[in-house]
PDB file of C-alpha atoms in Angstrom:
ATOM      1  CA  UNK S   1     193.641 198.779  79.347  1.00  0.00           C
ATOM      2  CA  UNK S   2     189.604 199.088  79.436  1.00  0.00           C
ATOM      3  CA  UNK S   3     187.313 195.962  80.822  1.00  0.00           C
ATOM      4  CA  UNK S   4     184.726 195.470  78.151  1.00  0.00           C
ATOM      5  CA  UNK S   5     181.816 192.488  79.110  1.00  0.00           C
ATOM      6  CA  UNK S   6     181.097 192.121  75.289  1.00  0.00           C
ATOM      7  CA  UNK S   7     184.459 189.526  75.095  1.00  0.00           C
ATOM      8  CA  UNK S   8     182.863 187.072  77.083  1.00  0.00           C
ATOM      9  CA  UNK S   9     179.609 186.778  75.157  1.00  0.00           C
ATOM     10  CA  UNK S  10     179.801 183.897  72.588  1.00  0.00           C
ATOM     11  CA  UNK S  11     181.885 181.728  74.956  1.00  0.00           C
ATOM     12  CA  UNK S  12     182.077 178.162  73.490  1.00  0.00           C
ATOM     13  CA  UNK S  13     184.328 175.332  74.978  1.00  0.00           C
ATOM     14  CA  UNK S  14     185.175 173.814  72.216  1.00  0.00           C
ATOM     15  CA  UNK S  15     187.216 177.244  70.709  1.00  0.00           C
ATOM     16  CA  UNK S  16     188.840 177.941  74.532  1.00  0.00           C
ATOM     17  CA  UNK S  17     191.826 179.184  71.999  1.00  0.00           C
ATOM     18  CA  UNK S  18     190.120 181.694  70.720  1.00  0.00           C
ATOM     19  CA  UNK S  19     188.995 183.109  73.993  1.00  0.00           C
ATOM     20  CA  UNK S  20     189.981 186.699  75.031  1.00  0.00           C
ATOM     21  CA  UNK S  21     193.185 187.055  77.315  1.00  0.00           C
ATOM     22  CA  UNK S  22     190.981 188.093  80.813  1.00  0.00           C
ATOM     23  CA  UNK S  23     188.724 185.142  79.499  1.00  0.00           C
ATOM     24  CA  UNK S  24     191.058 182.527  79.666  1.00  0.00           C
ATOM     25  CA  UNK S  25     192.698 184.120  83.021  1.00  0.00           C
ATOM     26  CA  UNK S  26     189.278 183.551  84.660  1.00  0.00           C
ATOM     27  CA  UNK S  27     188.823 180.091  83.242  1.00  0.00           C
ATOM     28  CA  UNK S  28     192.375 178.991  84.559  1.00  0.00           C
ATOM     29  CA  UNK S  29     191.887 181.301  88.378  1.00  0.00           C
ATOM     30  CA  UNK S  30     188.497 178.716  88.748  1.00  0.00           C
ATOM     31  CA  UNK S  31     189.765 175.215  87.522  1.00  0.00           C
ATOM     32  CA  UNK S  32     193.339 176.115  89.912  1.00  0.00           C
ATOM     33  CA  UNK S  33     190.864 176.762  92.795  1.00  0.00           C
ATOM     34  CA  UNK S  34     188.505 173.748  91.700  1.00  0.00           C
ATOM     35  CA  UNK S  35     191.801 171.661  91.205  1.00  0.00           C
ATOM     36  CA  UNK S  36     193.340 173.077  94.885  1.00  0.00           C
ATOM     37  CA  UNK S  37     190.302 172.687  96.908  1.00  0.00           C
ATOM     38  CA  UNK S  38     189.357 169.083  95.267  1.00  0.00           C
ATOM     39  CA  UNK S  39     193.083 168.287  95.899  1.00  0.00           C
ATOM     40  CA  UNK S  40     192.795 169.548  99.546  1.00  0.00           C
ATOM     41  CA  UNK S  41     189.816 167.421 100.507  1.00  0.00           C
ATOM     42  CA  UNK S  42     190.868 164.527  99.088  1.00  0.00           C
ATOM     43  CA  UNK S  43     194.719 164.591 100.161  1.00  0.00           C
ATOM     44  CA  UNK S  44     195.348 166.992 102.412  1.00  0.00           C
ATOM     45  CA  UNK S  45     192.212 166.700 105.324  1.00  0.00           C
ATOM     46  CA  UNK S  46     192.633 163.404 105.916  1.00  0.00           C
ATOM     47  CA  UNK S  47     196.239 164.226 106.143  1.00  0.00           C
ATOM     48  CA  UNK S  48     195.555 166.992 108.584  1.00  0.00           C
ATOM     49  CA  UNK S  49     193.333 164.836 110.393  1.00  0.00           C
ATOM     50  CA  UNK S  50     195.869 162.428 111.359  1.00  0.00           C
ATOM     51  CA  UNK S  51     198.361 165.161 112.246  1.00  0.00           C
ATOM     52  CA  UNK S  52     195.721 166.755 114.864  1.00  0.00           C
ATOM     53  CA  UNK S  53     195.325 163.236 115.889  1.00  0.00           C
ATOM     54  CA  UNK S  54     199.406 162.742 116.266  1.00  0.00           C
ATOM     55  CA  UNK S  55     199.467 165.767 118.265  1.00  0.00           C
ATOM     56  CA  UNK S  56     196.812 164.728 120.456  1.00  0.00           C
ATOM     57  CA  UNK S  57     198.296 161.764 121.007  1.00  0.00           C
ATOM     58  CA  UNK S  58     201.537 163.478 121.671  1.00  0.00           C
ATOM     59  CA  UNK S  59     200.049 165.101 124.512  1.00  0.00           C
ATOM     60  CA  UNK S  60     198.709 162.362 126.185  1.00  0.00           C
ATOM     61  CA  UNK S  61     201.907 160.376 125.879  1.00  0.00           C
ATOM     62  CA  UNK S  62     204.051 163.632 127.292  1.00  0.00           C
ATOM     63  CA  UNK S  63     201.520 163.607 130.273  1.00  0.00           C
ATOM     64  CA  UNK S  64     201.652 159.334 130.584  1.00  0.00           C
ATOM     65  CA  UNK S  65     205.657 159.653 130.609  1.00  0.00           C
ATOM     66  CA  UNK S  66     205.282 162.439 133.220  1.00  0.00           C
ATOM     67  CA  UNK S  67     203.065 160.482 135.632  1.00  0.00           C
ATOM     68  CA  UNK S  68     205.663 157.358 135.074  1.00  0.00           C
ATOM     69  CA  UNK S  69     208.770 159.049 135.306  1.00  0.00           C
ATOM     70  CA  UNK S  70     207.214 160.652 138.563  1.00  0.00           C
ATOM     71  CA  UNK S  71     206.604 157.365 139.923  1.00  0.00           C
ATOM     72  CA  UNK S  72     210.007 155.655 138.832  1.00  0.00           C
ATOM     73  CA  UNK S  73     211.968 158.461 139.910  1.00  0.00           C
ATOM     74  CA  UNK S  74     210.330 158.335 143.585  1.00  0.00           C
ATOM     75  CA  UNK S  75     210.078 154.076 143.385  1.00  0.00           C
ATOM     76  CA  UNK S  76     211.754 153.869 146.330  1.00  0.00           C
ATOM     77  CA  UNK S  77     209.528 156.405 148.220  1.00  0.00           C
ATOM     78  CA  UNK S  78     206.615 154.245 147.083  1.00  0.00           C
ATOM     79  CA  UNK S  79     208.076 151.357 147.755  1.00  0.00           C
ATOM     80  CA  UNK S  80     208.646 152.213 151.548  1.00  0.00           C
ATOM     81  CA  UNK S  81     204.844 153.896 151.329  1.00  0.00           C
ATOM     82  CA  UNK S  82     203.710 150.146 150.522  1.00  0.00           C
ATOM     83  CA  UNK S  83     205.311 148.744 153.310  1.00  0.00           C
ATOM     84  CA  UNK S  84     204.334 151.048 155.862  1.00  0.00           C
ATOM     85  CA  UNK S  85     200.562 150.480 154.061  1.00  0.00           C
ATOM     86  CA  UNK S  86     200.897 146.503 154.412  1.00  0.00           C
ATOM     87  CA  UNK S  87     202.155 147.365 158.151  1.00  0.00           C
ATOM     88  CA  UNK S  88     199.244 149.328 159.230  1.00  0.00           C
ATOM     89  CA  UNK S  89     196.614 146.948 157.295  1.00  0.00           C
ATOM     90  CA  UNK S  90     198.416 144.213 159.663  1.00  0.00           C
ATOM     91  CA  UNK S  91     197.906 146.200 162.849  1.00  0.00           C
ATOM     92  CA  UNK S  92     194.078 146.887 162.143  1.00  0.00           C
ATOM     93  CA  UNK S  93     193.794 143.276 161.123  1.00  0.00           C
ATOM     94  CA  UNK S  94     195.004 142.669 164.761  1.00  0.00           C
ATOM     95  CA  UNK S  95     192.687 144.813 166.156  1.00  0.00           C
ATOM     96  CA  UNK S  96     189.723 143.030 165.046  1.00  0.00           C
ATOM     97  CA  UNK S  97     188.884 140.162 167.749  1.00  0.00           C
ATOM     98  CA  UNK S  98     189.349 136.676 166.212  1.00  0.00           C
ATOM     99  CA  UNK S  99     186.448 133.562 166.549  1.00  0.00           C
ATOM    100  CA  UNK S 100     188.255 132.986 170.291  1.00  0.00           C
ATOM    101  CA  UNK S 101     188.195 136.783 171.660  1.00  0.00           C
ATOM    102  CA  UNK S 102     184.293 137.301 170.737  1.00  0.00           C
ATOM    103  CA  UNK S 103     182.930 136.011 173.837  1.00  0.00           C
ATOM    104  CA  UNK S 104     185.365 138.100 176.248  1.00  0.00           C
ATOM    105  CA  UNK S 105     184.059 141.115 173.975  1.00  0.00           C
ATOM    106  CA  UNK S 106     180.874 140.872 175.441  1.00  0.00           C
ATOM    107  CA  UNK S 107     181.976 140.237 179.196  1.00  0.00           C
ATOM    108  CA  UNK S 108     184.208 143.951 177.733  1.00  0.00           C
ATOM    109  CA  UNK S 109     181.298 145.826 177.137  1.00  0.00           C
ATOM    110  CA  UNK S 110     179.493 144.645 180.340  1.00  0.00           C
ATOM    111  CA  UNK S 111     182.176 145.608 182.352  1.00  0.00           C
ATOM    112  CA  UNK S 112     182.504 149.008 180.558  1.00  0.00           C
ATOM    113  CA  UNK S 113     178.621 149.566 181.240  1.00  0.00           C
ATOM    114  CA  UNK S 114     178.761 148.386 184.629  1.00  0.00           C
ATOM    115  CA  UNK S 115     182.084 150.693 185.685  1.00  0.00           C
ATOM    116  CA  UNK S 116     180.372 153.300 184.352  1.00  0.00           C
ATOM    117  CA  UNK S 117     177.462 153.182 186.124  1.00  0.00           C
ATOM    118  CA  UNK S 118     174.923 151.532 183.881  1.00  0.00           C
ATOM    119  CA  UNK S 119     172.261 149.316 184.398  1.00  0.00           C
ATOM    120  CA  UNK S 120     171.944 146.729 181.254  1.00  0.00           C
ATOM    121  CA  UNK S 121     168.594 145.840 180.385  1.00  0.00           C
ATOM    122  CA  UNK S 122     169.736 143.750 176.791  1.00  0.00           C
ATOM    123  CA  UNK S 123     172.970 143.094 175.585  1.00  0.00           C
ATOM    124  CA  UNK S 124     172.509 140.088 172.628  1.00  0.00           C
ATOM    125  CA  UNK S 125     174.003 139.451 169.160  1.00  0.00           C
ATOM    126  CA  UNK S 126     172.395 139.489 166.078  1.00  0.00           C
ATOM    127  CA  UNK S 127     172.768 137.672 162.869  1.00  0.00           C
ATOM    128  CA  UNK S 128     176.841 137.876 160.926  1.00  0.00           C
ATOM    129  CA  UNK S 129     176.577 139.802 158.181  1.00  0.00           C
ATOM    130  CA  UNK S 130     179.403 138.902 155.349  1.00  0.00           C
ATOM    131  CA  UNK S 131     180.932 141.737 153.694  1.00  0.00           C
ATOM    132  CA  UNK S 132     183.431 141.875 150.937  1.00  0.00           C
ATOM    133  CA  UNK S 133     186.621 141.084 152.968  1.00  0.00           C
ATOM    134  CA  UNK S 134     185.170 141.010 156.880  1.00  0.00           C
ATOM    135  CA  UNK S 135     182.223 139.862 158.540  1.00  0.00           C
ATOM    136  CA  UNK S 136     180.197 142.751 160.465  1.00  0.00           C
ATOM    137  CA  UNK S 137     178.955 141.386 163.810  1.00  0.00           C
ATOM    138  CA  UNK S 138     176.490 143.303 165.490  1.00  0.00           C
ATOM    139  CA  UNK S 139     175.601 143.444 168.883  1.00  0.00           C
ATOM    140  CA  UNK S 140     172.200 144.993 170.429  1.00  0.00           C
ATOM    141  CA  UNK S 141     172.707 146.913 173.384  1.00  0.00           C
ATOM    142  CA  UNK S 142     170.467 148.654 176.170  1.00  0.00           C
ATOM    143  CA  UNK S 143     170.857 150.174 179.215  1.00  0.00           C
ATOM    144  CA  UNK S 144     169.928 152.647 181.675  1.00  0.00           C
ATOM    145  CA  UNK S 145     171.620 155.274 183.675  1.00  0.00           C
ATOM    146  CA  UNK S 146     172.442 158.880 184.154  1.00  0.00           C
ATOM    147  CA  UNK S 147     173.313 161.332 181.186  1.00  0.00           C
ATOM    148  CA  UNK S 148     177.201 161.462 182.104  1.00  0.00           C
ATOM    149  CA  UNK S 149     177.407 157.589 182.628  1.00  0.00           C
ATOM    150  CA  UNK S 150     176.611 157.214 179.027  1.00  0.00           C
ATOM    151  CA  UNK S 151     179.518 159.698 177.902  1.00  0.00           C
ATOM    152  CA  UNK S 152     181.871 157.598 179.978  1.00  0.00           C
ATOM    153  CA  UNK S 153     180.351 154.269 178.375  1.00  0.00           C
ATOM    154  CA  UNK S 154     180.915 155.563 174.875  1.00  0.00           C
ATOM    155  CA  UNK S 155     185.018 156.786 175.768  1.00  0.00           C
ATOM    156  CA  UNK S 156     185.728 153.933 177.682  1.00  0.00           C
ATOM    157  CA  UNK S 157     183.971 151.714 174.376  1.00  0.00           C
ATOM    158  CA  UNK S 158     186.066 153.511 172.093  1.00  0.00           C
ATOM    159  CA  UNK S 159     188.768 152.898 173.695  1.00  0.00           C
ATOM    160  CA  UNK S 160     188.945 149.146 174.003  1.00  0.00           C
ATOM    161  CA  UNK S 161     192.147 147.359 172.585  1.00  0.00           C
ATOM    162  CA  UNK S 162     189.420 145.791 170.219  1.00  0.00           C
ATOM    163  CA  UNK S 163     187.399 147.909 167.220  1.00  0.00           C
ATOM    164  CA  UNK S 164     184.252 148.220 168.318  1.00  0.00           C
ATOM    165  CA  UNK S 165     182.217 150.760 166.548  1.00  0.00           C
ATOM    166  CA  UNK S 166     178.568 152.456 167.627  1.00  0.00           C
ATOM    167  CA  UNK S 167     175.509 153.239 165.962  1.00  0.00           C
ATOM    168  CA  UNK S 168     171.451 153.959 165.998  1.00  0.00           C
ATOM    169  CA  UNK S 169     171.634 156.292 169.494  1.00  0.00           C
ATOM    170  CA  UNK S 170     168.322 156.134 170.956  1.00  0.00           C
ATOM    171  CA  UNK S 171     167.766 158.102 173.792  1.00  0.00           C
ATOM    172  CA  UNK S 172     164.301 158.356 175.913  1.00  0.00           C
ATOM    173  CA  UNK S 173     163.459 159.684 180.016  1.00  0.00           C
ATOM    174  CA  UNK S 174     162.707 156.519 181.941  1.00  0.00           C
ATOM    175  CA  UNK S 175     158.878 156.669 182.605  1.00  0.00           C
ATOM    176  CA  UNK S 176     158.452 158.461 186.337  1.00  0.00           C
ATOM    177  CA  UNK S 177     162.462 159.155 186.531  1.00  0.00           C
ATOM    178  CA  UNK S 178     163.628 163.017 184.628  1.00  0.00           C
ATOM    179  CA  UNK S 179     167.156 161.520 186.028  1.00  0.00           C
ATOM    180  CA  UNK S 180     166.932 158.168 184.503  1.00  0.00           C
ATOM    181  CA  UNK S 181     167.598 157.998 180.704  1.00  0.00           C
ATOM    182  CA  UNK S 182     167.296 154.691 178.714  1.00  0.00           C
ATOM    183  CA  UNK S 183     169.994 154.544 175.725  1.00  0.00           C
ATOM    184  CA  UNK S 184     169.178 151.601 172.964  1.00  0.00           C
ATOM    185  CA  UNK S 185     172.294 151.205 170.452  1.00  0.00           C
ATOM    186  CA  UNK S 186     174.078 149.269 168.126  1.00  0.00           C
ATOM    187  CA  UNK S 187     177.926 148.127 168.507  1.00  0.00           C
ATOM    188  CA  UNK S 188     179.473 146.361 165.701  1.00  0.00           C
ATOM    189  CA  UNK S 189     182.646 144.834 165.892  1.00  0.00           C
ATOM    190  CA  UNK S 190     184.523 142.975 163.073  1.00  0.00           C
ATOM    191  CA  UNK S 191     186.288 139.744 162.180  1.00  0.00           C
ATOM    192  CA  UNK S 192     188.645 139.607 158.950  1.00  0.00           C
ATOM    193  CA  UNK S 193     186.535 137.288 156.023  1.00  0.00           C
ATOM    194  CA  UNK S 194     189.594 134.828 155.441  1.00  0.00           C
ATOM    195  CA  UNK S 195     191.128 134.108 158.085  1.00  0.00           C
ATOM    196  CA  UNK S 196     193.968 137.236 157.915  1.00  0.00           C
ATOM    197  CA  UNK S 197     196.568 138.529 160.383  1.00  0.00           C
ATOM    198  CA  UNK S 198     195.488 137.381 164.145  1.00  0.00           C
TER     199      UNK S 198
END
């Protein structure tokens, strides 16, 4: 069969029944493609988006299930860890000085300093700093003595039964004596804000 382009000349929409078979076939293909495209855009594309959303939700739900299953399978272990964490927290709270022990803490720091071979120039409380669950109690300390005595002092402070942290170290040589140094630092202890476990 030979293709003849002249058969597409003078085609009118009013007379589709008289069109040649090739023109009818092309029109049918064009209409099928147009209807298929419009049907896809109008009906199927929304469903495809919903399906993709359902696949993404399925992945999220599976991950959530795995996490919850892991927690449920290890619930006894998590409960034991929670009890251990609460015990550790209670022990840490007991390491914080209560209001009756705070004056004794200054005595302990003084004792630790003098037994380390240091002389105190300054030892005074600074204003309390209130934090979310605890109160910070800073103490300004200035001592003089040999360098190795500073190490003993810091080591003994760390060994106190109550929590004391040391900050802002400044060391300088005392005037006229290369063996004697001046150490300024701030010690901080803490008190539980809500009067927790003592």
